[in-house]
Amino acid sequence: MRRRFILVFLLCLFLVLGLFAQRGELLIMMIPLLVFLGAGTLLKPKEIELTVSRSLEADHTSHGETVVVKLQATNRGSKLDEVVLLDILPARVELCEGNNRLLTTLEPGETVAWEYTLRVFRGNWRFQGLLATVGNPFGLFRKEFLIPAGKELSVRPEAKKLKRVVVRPRRTQFYTGTIPTRIGGSGIDFLGIREYQPGDSHRLINWKTMARHPDRLYSNEFEQERIASIGLIFDCRRQSYPVGNQELLLDCVSTQAAALADALISEGNRVGLLAYGDILDWTFLGSGKVHKERIIRAITNIRLNDRDVFRSLDRIPTRLFPPRSQLVVFSPLQKKDLKPLIHLQARGYQITIISPNPISFEWNDQPDTEDFRMADRILRMERKLMDRKLNRSGIHFIDWDMNVPFHRIVDRHFNRRSRPAFNLSKL
Amino acid sequence: MMNISYTVATVCLVLNTLVLALAHFMANAPVWAFSVIPVGLLWWYGQKRNWKGLTHVVFLIYVAQSVHGIFLGASLVLMSISLTASLLVWDLDFLHLRLQRAEHVINRDEIVQRHLKRWQNMAVLTFMLVAVALSAEFELDFVWIVLIALVLASFLGK
């Protein structure tokens, strides 16, 4: 420590000067410094026995909400003259009210309690514990101890409920769902009329047609409705997010991905998630409320990464998704991603890309200069070109203007009756 | 109570400056005596503005002036008082900084009170030891010097 070093340096200086100059006064002048150093040594911090308990206002909350952290530290050891307790905060939290650092004295058995408020952002966070720094009162010696007081906090993306999301994949599952399959069978929507076959219920007989053709019987046919397997692929490659505040854009995208996953699972579909960019983190296809939780938790954990192995999209493990199933890719997209995506489409998958437009995300923060307008035009043209290339290959590309609410994008692209969702017209 | 520590530090600083100037003046070095005052003012201003790095520098200047005073033949008692006061001001500055950095302090008054009490005892002990050292005569041989040097070196290692 700097103070101790200064003191020892001064003492040595006094000693050397006193000896060389043969001045006893200089040695006497060492006394105040020696007393100070001696007192500091006598009051040196010893081992501490502190127990800390932590309670959080909630174990899980939504992105951007505030959480009150309450801490209680009890001294089970000897008297502590000065102890600094620093609560080590997780990476993406913001102190709103109060303080996570406390200086106090603690008598044996004494308990001190304090609280502070944090604004928390998406992610699964773990509070490690408290860093207790015990120094002697003169600041000459210091010891640090890590007091465990772990607790986990899950901050989920705050997803707004989306209205019904209509998907029309090429292949559906066996189980009854909400997706019209254009195959005759049991269902609600009328599909057509066919000749009566033995075993058909009498209620299915179309009596009006029979009146016109009295020699034969005809049955009404209804459209089968099934569930689909939908794979969500979330791009977590850092280089895909060419904006100033990458984390904020990722938060926006993950929030809407959670909303879409929620809507798709609510429709009864089987949904899986692959976070592409870090280690291959996937959630197998599944349905139901528990699976919805699994998917939301996986989206909560999504982080940006720089792994070389995932620089290109051609490492997507296609075995995770059933053949000819629907894939929804959330990615701002890079130029080099077109080829792997076109290959994926050629292998029979039906791909929809929801691409948050980084230009619209950045636009509000940029100065309105000639250069910027030019750059904006070039980038928009590039994206338009990308859109055309993908559309020509049969991939449904949704250029998501970040200034438009996501539910409007969903309404426009998925819920239009006139245009079958997920590019059915291109089949 | 926080203000008490600040007041004590300021009073000690003024006293220290006056003692140091007086000692230099008594040693027929008026130029050096006057040179102490701007340094004292600088320390006081640094305290007011919370200049963290300044306190070490000014403390070292004060100690250097005390040593210089000894070479000029100034009173040893006054120099010891000055050095103790310098140490006190230096330490109180650090206490002030610690309390300020923590922002949230429980038992603030108690911390300051205990610190001042500790200093009271230390000052008494220092003056007693100085008095004993002045009245008695010691002869330091080589073994003692090596022993003191070793003790000092051990402080650095701890």
Coordinates of C-alpha atoms in Angstrom, one line a residue:
Chain A
M1 CA 0.0 0.0 0.0
R2 CA 1.1 3.5 -0.9
R3 CA 0.8 4.9 2.6
R4 CA 2.8 2.2 4.2
F5 CA 5.5 2.5 1.6
I6 CA 5.7 6.3 2.2
L7 CA 6.1 5.7 5.9
V8 CA 8.8 3.1 5.6
F9 CA 10.6 5.2 3.0
L10 CA 10.6 8.2 5.3
L11 CA 11.9 6.1 8.2
C12 CA 14.7 4.7 6.1
L13 CA 15.5 8.2 5.0
F14 CA 15.6 9.5 8.5
L15 CA 17.8 6.6 9.6
V16 CA 20.3 6.9 6.7
L17 CA 20.4 10.7 7.0
G18 CA 20.8 10.5 10.8
L19 CA 23.7 8.1 10.5
F20 CA 25.5 9.8 7.7
A21 CA 25.1 13.3 9.1
Q22 CA 25.7 11.9 12.7
R23 CA 22.6 13.8 13.9
G24 CA 20.8 12.1 16.7
E25 CA 17.8 14.5 16.3
L26 CA 16.9 12.8 13.1
L27 CA 16.7 9.5 14.8
I28 CA 14.4 11.1 17.5
M29 CA 12.3 12.4 14.6
M30 CA 11.6 8.8 13.7
I31 CA 9.6 8.3 16.8
P32 CA 6.2 9.8 15.6
L33 CA 6.5 7.8 12.4
L34 CA 7.4 4.6 14.3
V35 CA 4.5 5.1 16.7
F36 CA 2.1 5.5 13.8
L37 CA 3.5 2.5 12.0
G38 CA 3.5 0.4 15.2
A39 CA -0.2 1.4 16.0
G40 CA -1.1 0.5 12.5
T41 CA 0.6 -2.9 12.9
L42 CA -1.1 -3.6 16.2
L43 CA -4.5 -2.8 14.7
K44 CA -3.9 -5.0 11.7
P45 CA -7.0 -6.8 10.4
K46 CA -7.5 -10.4 11.4
E47 CA -9.7 -13.1 9.9
I48 CA -13.3 -12.1 9.9
E49 CA -16.4 -14.2 10.4
L50 CA -19.3 -12.5 8.6
T51 CA -22.5 -14.1 7.5
V52 CA -24.5 -12.3 4.9
S53 CA -28.1 -13.1 3.8
R54 CA -29.6 -11.6 0.7
S55 CA -33.2 -11.3 -0.4
L56 CA -34.5 -10.1 -3.7
E57 CA -37.8 -8.5 -4.2
A58 CA -38.5 -11.0 -7.0
D59 CA -36.6 -14.0 -8.4
H60 CA -37.6 -13.3 -11.9
T61 CA -38.7 -10.0 -13.5
S62 CA -39.0 -8.3 -16.8
H63 CA -36.4 -6.4 -18.8
G64 CA -36.0 -2.8 -17.6
E65 CA -37.8 -3.3 -14.3
T66 CA -36.4 -2.4 -10.9
V67 CA -35.6 -4.9 -8.2
V68 CA -34.9 -4.1 -4.5
V69 CA -32.0 -6.0 -3.0
K70 CA -31.9 -6.4 0.7
L71 CA -28.8 -7.4 2.5
Q72 CA -28.1 -8.3 6.1
A73 CA -24.6 -8.8 7.5
T74 CA -23.9 -10.3 10.9
N75 CA -20.6 -10.3 12.6
R76 CA -19.9 -13.6 14.2
G77 CA -16.3 -12.9 15.0
S78 CA -14.3 -10.2 16.8
K79 CA -15.0 -6.5 16.7
L80 CA -14.5 -4.8 13.3
D81 CA -13.4 -1.2 13.5
E82 CA -13.9 -0.4 9.8
V83 CA -15.3 -2.8 7.3
V84 CA -16.3 -1.9 3.7
L85 CA -18.9 -4.2 2.3
L86 CA -19.2 -4.1 -1.5
D87 CA -21.9 -6.2 -3.1
I88 CA -20.5 -7.4 -6.4
L89 CA -23.1 -6.7 -9.1
P90 CA -23.8 -8.7 -12.2
A91 CA -22.7 -7.4 -15.5
R92 CA -25.9 -5.7 -16.9
V93 CA -27.6 -4.0 -14.0
E94 CA -27.8 -0.3 -13.2
L95 CA -27.9 1.1 -9.7
C96 CA -31.0 3.3 -9.3
E97 CA -31.3 4.0 -5.6
G98 CA -29.2 3.4 -2.6
N99 CA -25.7 2.1 -2.7
N100 CA -24.1 -1.3 -3.0
R101 CA -21.1 -0.2 -1.0
L102 CA -21.2 0.3 2.7
L103 CA -18.7 1.4 5.3
T104 CA -19.5 0.5 8.9
T105 CA -18.2 -0.7 12.3
L106 CA -19.4 -4.0 13.6
E107 CA -19.4 -5.1 17.2
P108 CA -19.4 -8.9 17.8
G109 CA -22.9 -10.2 17.1
E110 CA -24.0 -7.0 15.6
T111 CA -26.1 -7.0 12.5
V112 CA -26.3 -4.4 9.9
A113 CA -28.9 -4.2 7.2
W114 CA -29.3 -2.1 4.1
E115 CA -31.0 -2.1 0.7
Y116 CA -30.6 -0.7 -2.7
T117 CA -32.6 -0.7 -6.0
L118 CA -31.3 -2.0 -9.3
R119 CA -32.6 -1.6 -12.8
V120 CA -32.1 -4.9 -14.5
F121 CA -31.7 -5.9 -18.1
R122 CA -32.4 -9.2 -19.9
G123 CA -30.3 -12.2 -18.8
N124 CA -29.9 -14.7 -16.1
W125 CA -27.8 -13.1 -13.5
R126 CA -26.1 -14.4 -10.4
F127 CA -25.2 -12.3 -7.4
Q128 CA -21.8 -13.7 -6.3
G129 CA -21.5 -12.3 -2.8
L130 CA -20.0 -9.5 -0.9
L131 CA -16.4 -8.3 -1.0
A132 CA -15.6 -7.4 2.6
T133 CA -12.5 -5.1 2.9
V134 CA -11.2 -4.9 6.4
G135 CA -8.5 -2.3 6.8
N136 CA -6.8 -1.0 9.9
P137 CA -8.0 2.5 10.8
F138 CA -4.8 4.1 9.5
G139 CA -5.1 2.6 6.1
L140 CA -1.7 0.8 6.3
F141 CA -2.9 -2.7 6.0
R142 CA -5.9 -4.1 4.1
K143 CA -7.4 -7.6 3.7
E144 CA -10.2 -8.6 1.4
F145 CA -12.6 -11.5 1.9
L146 CA -15.3 -12.8 -0.3
I147 CA -18.4 -13.5 1.7
P148 CA -20.8 -15.8 -0.2
A149 CA -24.3 -14.5 -0.6
G150 CA -25.4 -16.0 -3.9
K151 CA -28.8 -15.5 -5.4
E152 CA -30.1 -15.8 -9.0
L153 CA -32.2 -13.4 -10.8
S154 CA -33.8 -14.2 -14.1
V155 CA -34.7 -11.1 -16.2
R156 CA -36.9 -12.1 -19.1
P157 CA -37.5 -10.1 -22.2
E158 CA -40.8 -8.3 -21.8
A159 CA -42.7 -9.7 -24.7
K160 CA -46.0 -8.2 -25.6
K161 CA -48.7 -10.7 -26.5
L162 CA -49.1 -11.0 -30.2
K163 CA -52.4 -11.8 -31.9
R164 CA -52.9 -15.0 -33.8
V165 CA -49.8 -15.8 -36.0
V166 CA -50.7 -17.8 -39.1
V167 CA -48.1 -20.1 -40.5
R168 CA -48.5 -22.3 -43.6
P169 CA -45.5 -24.6 -43.6
R170 CA -45.0 -27.3 -46.3
R171 CA -45.2 -30.1 -43.9
T172 CA -47.3 -30.4 -40.8
Q173 CA -47.4 -32.8 -37.9
F174 CA -49.9 -35.6 -37.3
Y175 CA -51.6 -33.9 -34.3
T176 CA -54.6 -31.6 -34.7
G177 CA -53.8 -28.0 -34.6
T178 CA -54.7 -24.7 -36.2
I179 CA -52.8 -24.8 -39.5
P180 CA -55.0 -25.6 -42.5
T181 CA -53.3 -28.3 -44.5
R182 CA -55.3 -28.3 -47.8
I183 CA -55.9 -32.0 -47.2
G184 CA -59.4 -33.4 -46.8
G185 CA -60.4 -34.9 -43.5
S186 CA -61.9 -33.9 -40.2
G187 CA -61.9 -30.2 -39.7
I188 CA -64.0 -27.1 -39.6
D189 CA -63.4 -25.3 -42.9
F190 CA -65.2 -26.6 -45.9
L191 CA -62.7 -27.9 -48.5
G192 CA -64.9 -29.6 -51.3
I193 CA -67.2 -32.4 -52.3
R194 CA -66.3 -35.9 -53.1
E195 CA -68.1 -39.1 -53.8
Y196 CA -69.6 -40.9 -50.8
Q197 CA -67.5 -43.7 -49.5
P198 CA -68.7 -46.4 -47.2
G199 CA -68.0 -45.5 -43.7
D200 CA -68.7 -41.7 -44.2
S201 CA -71.1 -40.3 -41.6
H202 CA -74.6 -39.6 -42.9
R203 CA -74.2 -36.0 -41.6
L204 CA -71.5 -35.4 -44.2
I205 CA -73.8 -36.2 -47.1
N206 CA -74.4 -33.1 -49.3
W207 CA -78.1 -33.4 -50.0
K208 CA -78.2 -30.5 -52.5
T209 CA -75.7 -32.1 -54.8
M210 CA -77.5 -35.4 -54.5
A211 CA -80.7 -33.6 -55.7
R212 CA -78.9 -32.7 -58.9
H213 CA -77.3 -36.1 -59.3
P214 CA -79.8 -38.6 -57.9
D215 CA -77.9 -41.6 -59.0
R216 CA -75.0 -41.0 -56.6
L217 CA -74.2 -39.8 -53.1
Y218 CA -71.7 -37.0 -52.3
S219 CA -70.0 -36.2 -49.1
N220 CA -68.7 -32.8 -47.9
E221 CA -65.0 -32.7 -47.2
F222 CA -63.4 -30.5 -44.6
E223 CA -59.9 -29.2 -44.4
Q224 CA -57.6 -30.9 -41.9
E225 CA -55.9 -28.6 -39.4
R226 CA -52.6 -29.7 -38.0
I227 CA -49.8 -28.4 -36.0
A228 CA -46.4 -27.5 -37.4
S229 CA -42.8 -27.8 -36.4
I230 CA -41.1 -24.4 -36.4
G231 CA -37.5 -23.9 -35.8
L232 CA -36.4 -20.4 -34.5
I233 CA -32.8 -19.6 -35.3
F234 CA -31.4 -16.6 -33.4
D235 CA -28.3 -15.0 -34.8
C236 CA -26.0 -14.1 -31.9
R237 CA -22.9 -13.3 -33.9
R238 CA -21.5 -10.0 -32.9
Q239 CA -20.6 -9.0 -36.4
S240 CA -24.2 -9.3 -37.5
Y241 CA -25.1 -6.3 -35.4
P242 CA -23.3 -3.4 -37.0
V243 CA -24.7 -0.7 -34.7
G244 CA -23.4 1.4 -31.8
N245 CA -25.4 -0.2 -29.1
Q246 CA -25.4 -3.8 -30.0
E247 CA -26.8 -5.0 -26.7
L248 CA -29.8 -2.8 -27.0
L249 CA -30.6 -4.1 -30.5
L250 CA -30.2 -7.6 -29.3
D251 CA -32.6 -6.9 -26.4
C252 CA -35.2 -5.5 -28.9
V253 CA -34.8 -8.5 -31.2
S254 CA -34.9 -11.1 -28.4
T255 CA -38.0 -9.4 -26.9
Q256 CA -39.8 -9.8 -30.2
A257 CA -38.5 -13.4 -30.7
A258 CA -39.9 -14.3 -27.3
A259 CA -43.3 -12.7 -28.4
L260 CA -43.3 -14.7 -31.6
A261 CA -42.3 -18.0 -29.9
D262 CA -45.0 -17.4 -27.3
A263 CA -47.7 -16.8 -30.0
L264 CA -46.5 -19.9 -32.0
I265 CA -46.6 -22.2 -29.0
S266 CA -50.0 -20.8 -27.9
E267 CA -51.3 -21.9 -31.3
G268 CA -50.2 -25.4 -30.4
N269 CA -47.2 -25.7 -32.7
R270 CA -44.0 -27.4 -31.8
V271 CA -41.2 -24.8 -31.5
G272 CA -37.5 -25.2 -31.2
L273 CA -34.8 -22.6 -30.7
L274 CA -31.2 -22.5 -31.9
A275 CA -29.0 -19.6 -30.6
Y276 CA -26.3 -19.4 -33.3
G277 CA -23.1 -17.7 -32.4
D278 CA -21.9 -19.0 -29.1
I279 CA -21.7 -22.7 -28.2
L280 CA -24.5 -24.5 -30.1
D281 CA -27.3 -23.7 -27.7
W282 CA -30.5 -25.3 -28.8
T283 CA -33.9 -26.1 -27.3
F284 CA -35.5 -29.1 -28.9
L285 CA -38.9 -28.9 -30.6
G286 CA -41.7 -29.1 -28.2
S287 CA -45.1 -27.6 -27.2
G288 CA -47.1 -26.7 -24.2
K289 CA -46.7 -24.2 -21.3
V290 CA -43.6 -25.9 -19.9
H291 CA -41.9 -25.8 -23.2
K292 CA -42.8 -22.1 -23.7
E293 CA -41.0 -21.4 -20.4
R294 CA -38.0 -23.4 -21.7
I295 CA -37.9 -21.3 -24.9
I296 CA -38.3 -18.0 -23.0
R297 CA -35.5 -19.0 -20.7
A298 CA -33.2 -19.8 -23.6
I299 CA -34.0 -16.4 -25.2
T300 CA -33.2 -14.8 -21.8
N301 CA -29.7 -16.4 -21.9
I302 CA -28.8 -15.2 -25.4
R303 CA -25.6 -13.3 -25.6
L304 CA -23.5 -11.8 -28.4
N305 CA -20.4 -13.7 -29.3
D306 CA -17.4 -13.6 -31.6
R307 CA -16.6 -17.2 -32.2
D308 CA -14.7 -17.8 -35.4
V309 CA -16.3 -21.2 -36.0
F310 CA -19.7 -19.5 -36.4
R311 CA -18.7 -16.6 -38.6
S312 CA -20.8 -17.9 -41.4
L313 CA -24.3 -19.4 -41.3
D314 CA -23.3 -22.6 -43.1
R315 CA -22.7 -24.3 -39.7
I316 CA -26.4 -24.5 -38.8
P317 CA -27.0 -28.1 -37.7
T318 CA -29.9 -29.0 -39.8
R319 CA -30.4 -32.3 -38.0
L320 CA -32.0 -30.4 -35.2
F321 CA -35.0 -29.5 -37.4
P322 CA -37.3 -32.0 -39.2
P323 CA -37.0 -32.1 -43.0
R324 CA -39.2 -29.6 -44.9
S325 CA -40.1 -27.8 -41.6
Q326 CA -40.5 -24.1 -41.2
L327 CA -37.5 -22.1 -40.1
V328 CA -37.7 -18.5 -38.8
V329 CA -34.4 -16.8 -38.7
F330 CA -33.9 -13.7 -36.6
S331 CA -30.9 -11.8 -37.9
P332 CA -29.9 -8.4 -39.2
L333 CA -28.0 -10.5 -41.9
Q334 CA -24.7 -10.0 -43.5
K335 CA -24.0 -10.3 -47.2
K336 CA -22.1 -13.6 -46.8
D337 CA -25.2 -15.2 -45.1
L338 CA -27.2 -15.3 -48.4
K339 CA -25.5 -18.3 -49.8
P340 CA -25.9 -20.6 -46.8
L341 CA -29.6 -19.6 -46.4
I342 CA -30.3 -20.3 -50.1
H343 CA -28.7 -23.7 -49.7
L344 CA -30.8 -24.4 -46.7
Q345 CA -34.0 -23.4 -48.6
A346 CA -32.8 -25.7 -51.5
R347 CA -32.7 -28.6 -49.0
G348 CA -36.4 -28.3 -48.5
Y349 CA -36.7 -26.1 -45.5
Q350 CA -39.1 -23.2 -45.7
I351 CA -37.3 -20.1 -44.5
T352 CA -38.6 -16.8 -43.2
I353 CA -36.1 -14.2 -42.2
I354 CA -37.1 -11.5 -39.8
S355 CA -34.3 -9.0 -40.2
P356 CA -34.2 -6.0 -37.9
N357 CA -33.0 -3.1 -40.0
P358 CA -29.9 -1.7 -38.4
I359 CA -30.2 1.5 -40.4
S360 CA -33.6 2.3 -39.0
F361 CA -32.3 1.4 -35.5
E362 CA -29.4 3.9 -35.8
W363 CA -31.2 6.6 -37.8
N364 CA -32.6 8.5 -34.8
D365 CA -29.2 8.9 -33.1
Q366 CA -27.4 10.1 -36.2
P367 CA -27.0 13.7 -37.4
D368 CA -28.9 14.6 -40.5
T369 CA -26.0 15.4 -42.8
E370 CA -25.4 14.9 -46.5
D371 CA -22.9 12.1 -45.9
F372 CA -25.1 10.2 -43.6
R373 CA -28.1 10.5 -46.0
M374 CA -25.8 9.1 -48.8
A375 CA -24.6 6.2 -46.5
D376 CA -28.2 5.6 -45.6
R377 CA -29.2 5.3 -49.3
I378 CA -26.4 3.0 -50.1
L379 CA -27.2 0.7 -47.2
R380 CA -30.9 0.7 -48.0
M381 CA -30.1 -0.3 -51.6
E382 CA -27.9 -3.1 -50.3
R383 CA -30.7 -4.4 -48.2
K384 CA -33.2 -4.1 -51.1
L385 CA -30.8 -6.1 -53.2
M386 CA -30.5 -8.7 -50.5
D387 CA -34.3 -8.9 -50.3
R388 CA -34.6 -9.5 -54.0
K389 CA -32.0 -12.2 -54.1
L390 CA -33.6 -14.0 -51.2
N391 CA -37.1 -13.6 -52.6
R392 CA -36.0 -15.0 -55.9
S393 CA -34.8 -18.1 -54.0
G394 CA -38.1 -18.5 -52.3
I395 CA -37.1 -17.2 -49.0
H396 CA -39.5 -14.8 -47.3
F397 CA -37.4 -11.8 -46.2
I398 CA -39.0 -9.4 -43.8
D399 CA -37.2 -6.1 -43.5
W400 CA -38.2 -5.1 -40.0
D401 CA -38.2 -1.3 -39.7
M402 CA -37.3 -0.8 -36.0
N403 CA -39.4 2.3 -35.8
V404 CA -42.5 0.2 -36.6
P405 CA -44.0 -1.9 -33.7
F406 CA -43.4 -5.6 -34.1
H407 CA -47.1 -6.5 -33.9
R408 CA -47.7 -4.4 -37.0
I409 CA -45.0 -6.3 -38.8
V410 CA -46.5 -9.6 -37.8
D411 CA -50.0 -8.4 -38.8
R412 CA -48.7 -7.3 -42.2
H413 CA -46.6 -10.4 -43.0
F414 CA -48.3 -13.2 -41.2
N415 CA -51.9 -12.5 -40.7
R416 CA -53.0 -11.3 -44.1
R417 CA -55.7 -13.5 -45.5
S418 CA -55.0 -12.4 -49.1
R419 CA -51.4 -13.4 -48.9
P420 CA -50.7 -16.7 -47.4
A421 CA -48.1 -16.3 -44.7
F422 CA -44.6 -17.8 -45.0
N423 CA -44.6 -17.5 -48.8
L424 CA -47.0 -20.2 -49.7
S425 CA -47.5 -18.5 -53.1
K426 CA -43.9 -19.5 -54.0
L427 CA -44.3 -23.2 -53.3
Chain B
M1 CA -19.1 14.5 13.4
M2 CA -17.6 14.4 9.9
N3 CA -17.1 18.2 10.3
I4 CA -15.3 17.6 13.6
S5 CA -12.7 15.5 11.8
Y6 CA -12.4 18.2 9.1
T7 CA -12.1 20.9 11.7
V8 CA -9.5 19.0 13.6
A9 CA -7.5 18.5 10.4
T10 CA -7.7 22.2 9.6
V11 CA -6.7 23.3 13.1
C12 CA -3.8 20.8 13.0
L13 CA -2.7 22.1 9.6
V14 CA -2.7 25.7 10.8
L15 CA -0.9 24.8 14.0
N16 CA 1.6 22.7 12.1
T17 CA 2.3 25.5 9.6
L18 CA 2.7 28.0 12.4
V19 CA 5.0 25.8 14.5
L20 CA 7.1 25.0 11.4
A21 CA 7.4 28.6 10.5
L22 CA 8.2 29.6 14.1
A23 CA 10.9 27.0 14.3
H24 CA 12.5 28.2 11.1
F25 CA 12.2 31.8 12.3
M26 CA 13.8 30.9 15.6
A27 CA 16.6 29.2 13.6
N28 CA 17.3 32.5 11.8
A29 CA 15.9 31.3 8.5
P30 CA 13.0 33.8 7.8
V31 CA 12.9 32.9 4.1
W32 CA 12.3 29.3 4.9
A33 CA 9.7 30.3 7.5
F34 CA 7.7 32.2 4.9
S35 CA 8.0 29.4 2.4
V36 CA 6.0 27.1 4.7
I37 CA 2.9 29.3 4.5
P38 CA 2.1 28.8 0.7
V39 CA 2.6 25.1 1.2
G40 CA 0.2 25.1 4.1
L41 CA -2.3 27.1 2.0
L42 CA -1.9 24.6 -0.8
W43 CA -2.7 21.7 1.5
W44 CA -5.7 23.5 2.9
Y45 CA -7.0 24.3 -0.6
G46 CA -6.4 20.7 -1.6
Q47 CA -8.5 19.6 1.3
K48 CA -11.3 21.9 0.4
R49 CA -11.3 20.7 -3.3
N50 CA -10.7 17.0 -2.4
W51 CA -7.5 16.7 -4.4
K52 CA -6.6 13.2 -3.6
G53 CA -3.0 13.0 -4.8
L54 CA -2.0 16.3 -3.4
T55 CA -2.1 15.2 0.3
H56 CA 0.9 12.8 -0.2
V57 CA 3.0 15.4 -2.0
V58 CA 2.3 18.1 0.5
F59 CA 2.9 15.8 3.4
L60 CA 6.3 14.9 2.0
I61 CA 7.1 18.6 1.6
Y62 CA 6.3 19.2 5.2
V63 CA 8.5 16.3 6.4
A64 CA 11.3 17.6 4.2
Q65 CA 10.9 21.0 5.7
S66 CA 11.1 19.5 9.2
V67 CA 14.3 17.7 8.3
H68 CA 15.7 20.8 6.8
G69 CA 14.8 22.6 10.0
I70 CA 16.8 20.1 12.0
F71 CA 19.8 20.9 9.8
L72 CA 19.3 24.6 10.3
G73 CA 19.3 24.0 14.0
A74 CA 15.6 24.5 14.8
S75 CA 14.1 23.2 18.0
L76 CA 13.7 19.5 18.0
V77 CA 10.5 19.6 20.2
L78 CA 8.8 22.0 17.7
M79 CA 9.9 19.8 14.8
S80 CA 8.5 16.7 16.5
I81 CA 5.2 18.5 17.2
S82 CA 5.2 19.6 13.5
L83 CA 5.8 16.1 12.3
T84 CA 3.1 14.5 14.5
A85 CA 0.7 17.2 13.3
S86 CA 1.6 16.5 9.7
L87 CA 1.0 12.8 10.2
L88 CA -2.4 13.6 11.8
V89 CA -3.5 15.8 9.0
W90 CA -2.3 13.3 6.4
D91 CA -4.3 10.5 8.2
L92 CA -7.4 12.6 8.6
D93 CA -7.4 13.4 5.0
F94 CA -7.3 9.7 4.2
L95 CA -10.2 9.1 6.7
H96 CA -12.2 11.8 5.0
L97 CA -11.5 10.2 1.6
R98 CA -12.5 6.8 2.8
L99 CA -15.8 8.0 4.2
Q100 CA -16.5 10.0 1.1
R101 CA -15.8 7.1 -1.2
A102 CA -18.1 4.8 0.7
E103 CA -21.1 7.1 0.2
H104 CA -23.3 4.9 2.3
V105 CA -21.9 4.9 5.9
I106 CA -23.5 3.4 9.0
N107 CA -22.1 4.5 12.4
R108 CA -20.2 7.4 10.8
D109 CA -20.0 9.3 14.0
E110 CA -18.6 6.3 15.9
I111 CA -15.9 5.8 13.2
V112 CA -14.7 9.4 13.4
Q113 CA -14.9 9.5 17.2
R114 CA -12.9 6.3 17.6
H115 CA -10.3 7.5 15.2
L116 CA -9.8 10.8 17.0
K117 CA -9.6 8.9 20.3
R118 CA -6.9 6.6 18.9
W119 CA -4.9 9.6 17.7
Q120 CA -5.2 11.3 21.1
N121 CA -3.5 8.2 22.7
M122 CA -0.9 8.0 19.9
A123 CA 0.0 11.7 20.3
V124 CA 0.4 11.4 24.0
L125 CA 2.6 8.3 23.5
T126 CA 4.7 10.0 20.9
F127 CA 5.4 13.1 23.0
M128 CA 6.2 10.9 26.0
L129 CA 8.7 8.9 23.9
V130 CA 10.2 12.1 22.5
A131 CA 10.6 13.4 26.0
V132 CA 12.3 10.2 27.1
A133 CA 14.5 10.2 24.0
L134 CA 15.5 13.8 24.7
S135 CA 16.3 13.3 28.4
A136 CA 18.1 10.0 28.0
E137 CA 21.2 9.2 26.0
F138 CA 21.5 6.2 23.8
E139 CA 24.4 4.8 21.9
L140 CA 23.5 3.1 18.7
D141 CA 26.0 0.4 17.6
F142 CA 26.0 -1.4 14.3
V143 CA 23.8 -4.3 15.6
W144 CA 21.0 -1.9 16.6
I145 CA 21.1 -0.2 13.2
V146 CA 20.9 -3.5 11.3
L147 CA 18.0 -4.5 13.6
I148 CA 16.1 -1.3 12.9
A149 CA 16.7 -1.7 9.2
L150 CA 15.4 -5.3 9.3
V151 CA 12.2 -4.2 11.2
L152 CA 11.6 -1.5 8.6
A153 CA 12.1 -4.0 5.8
S154 CA 9.6 -6.4 7.4
F155 CA 6.9 -3.7 7.4
L156 CA 7.3 -3.4 3.6
G157 CA 6.9 -7.1 3.1
K158 CA 3.7 -7.4 5.2

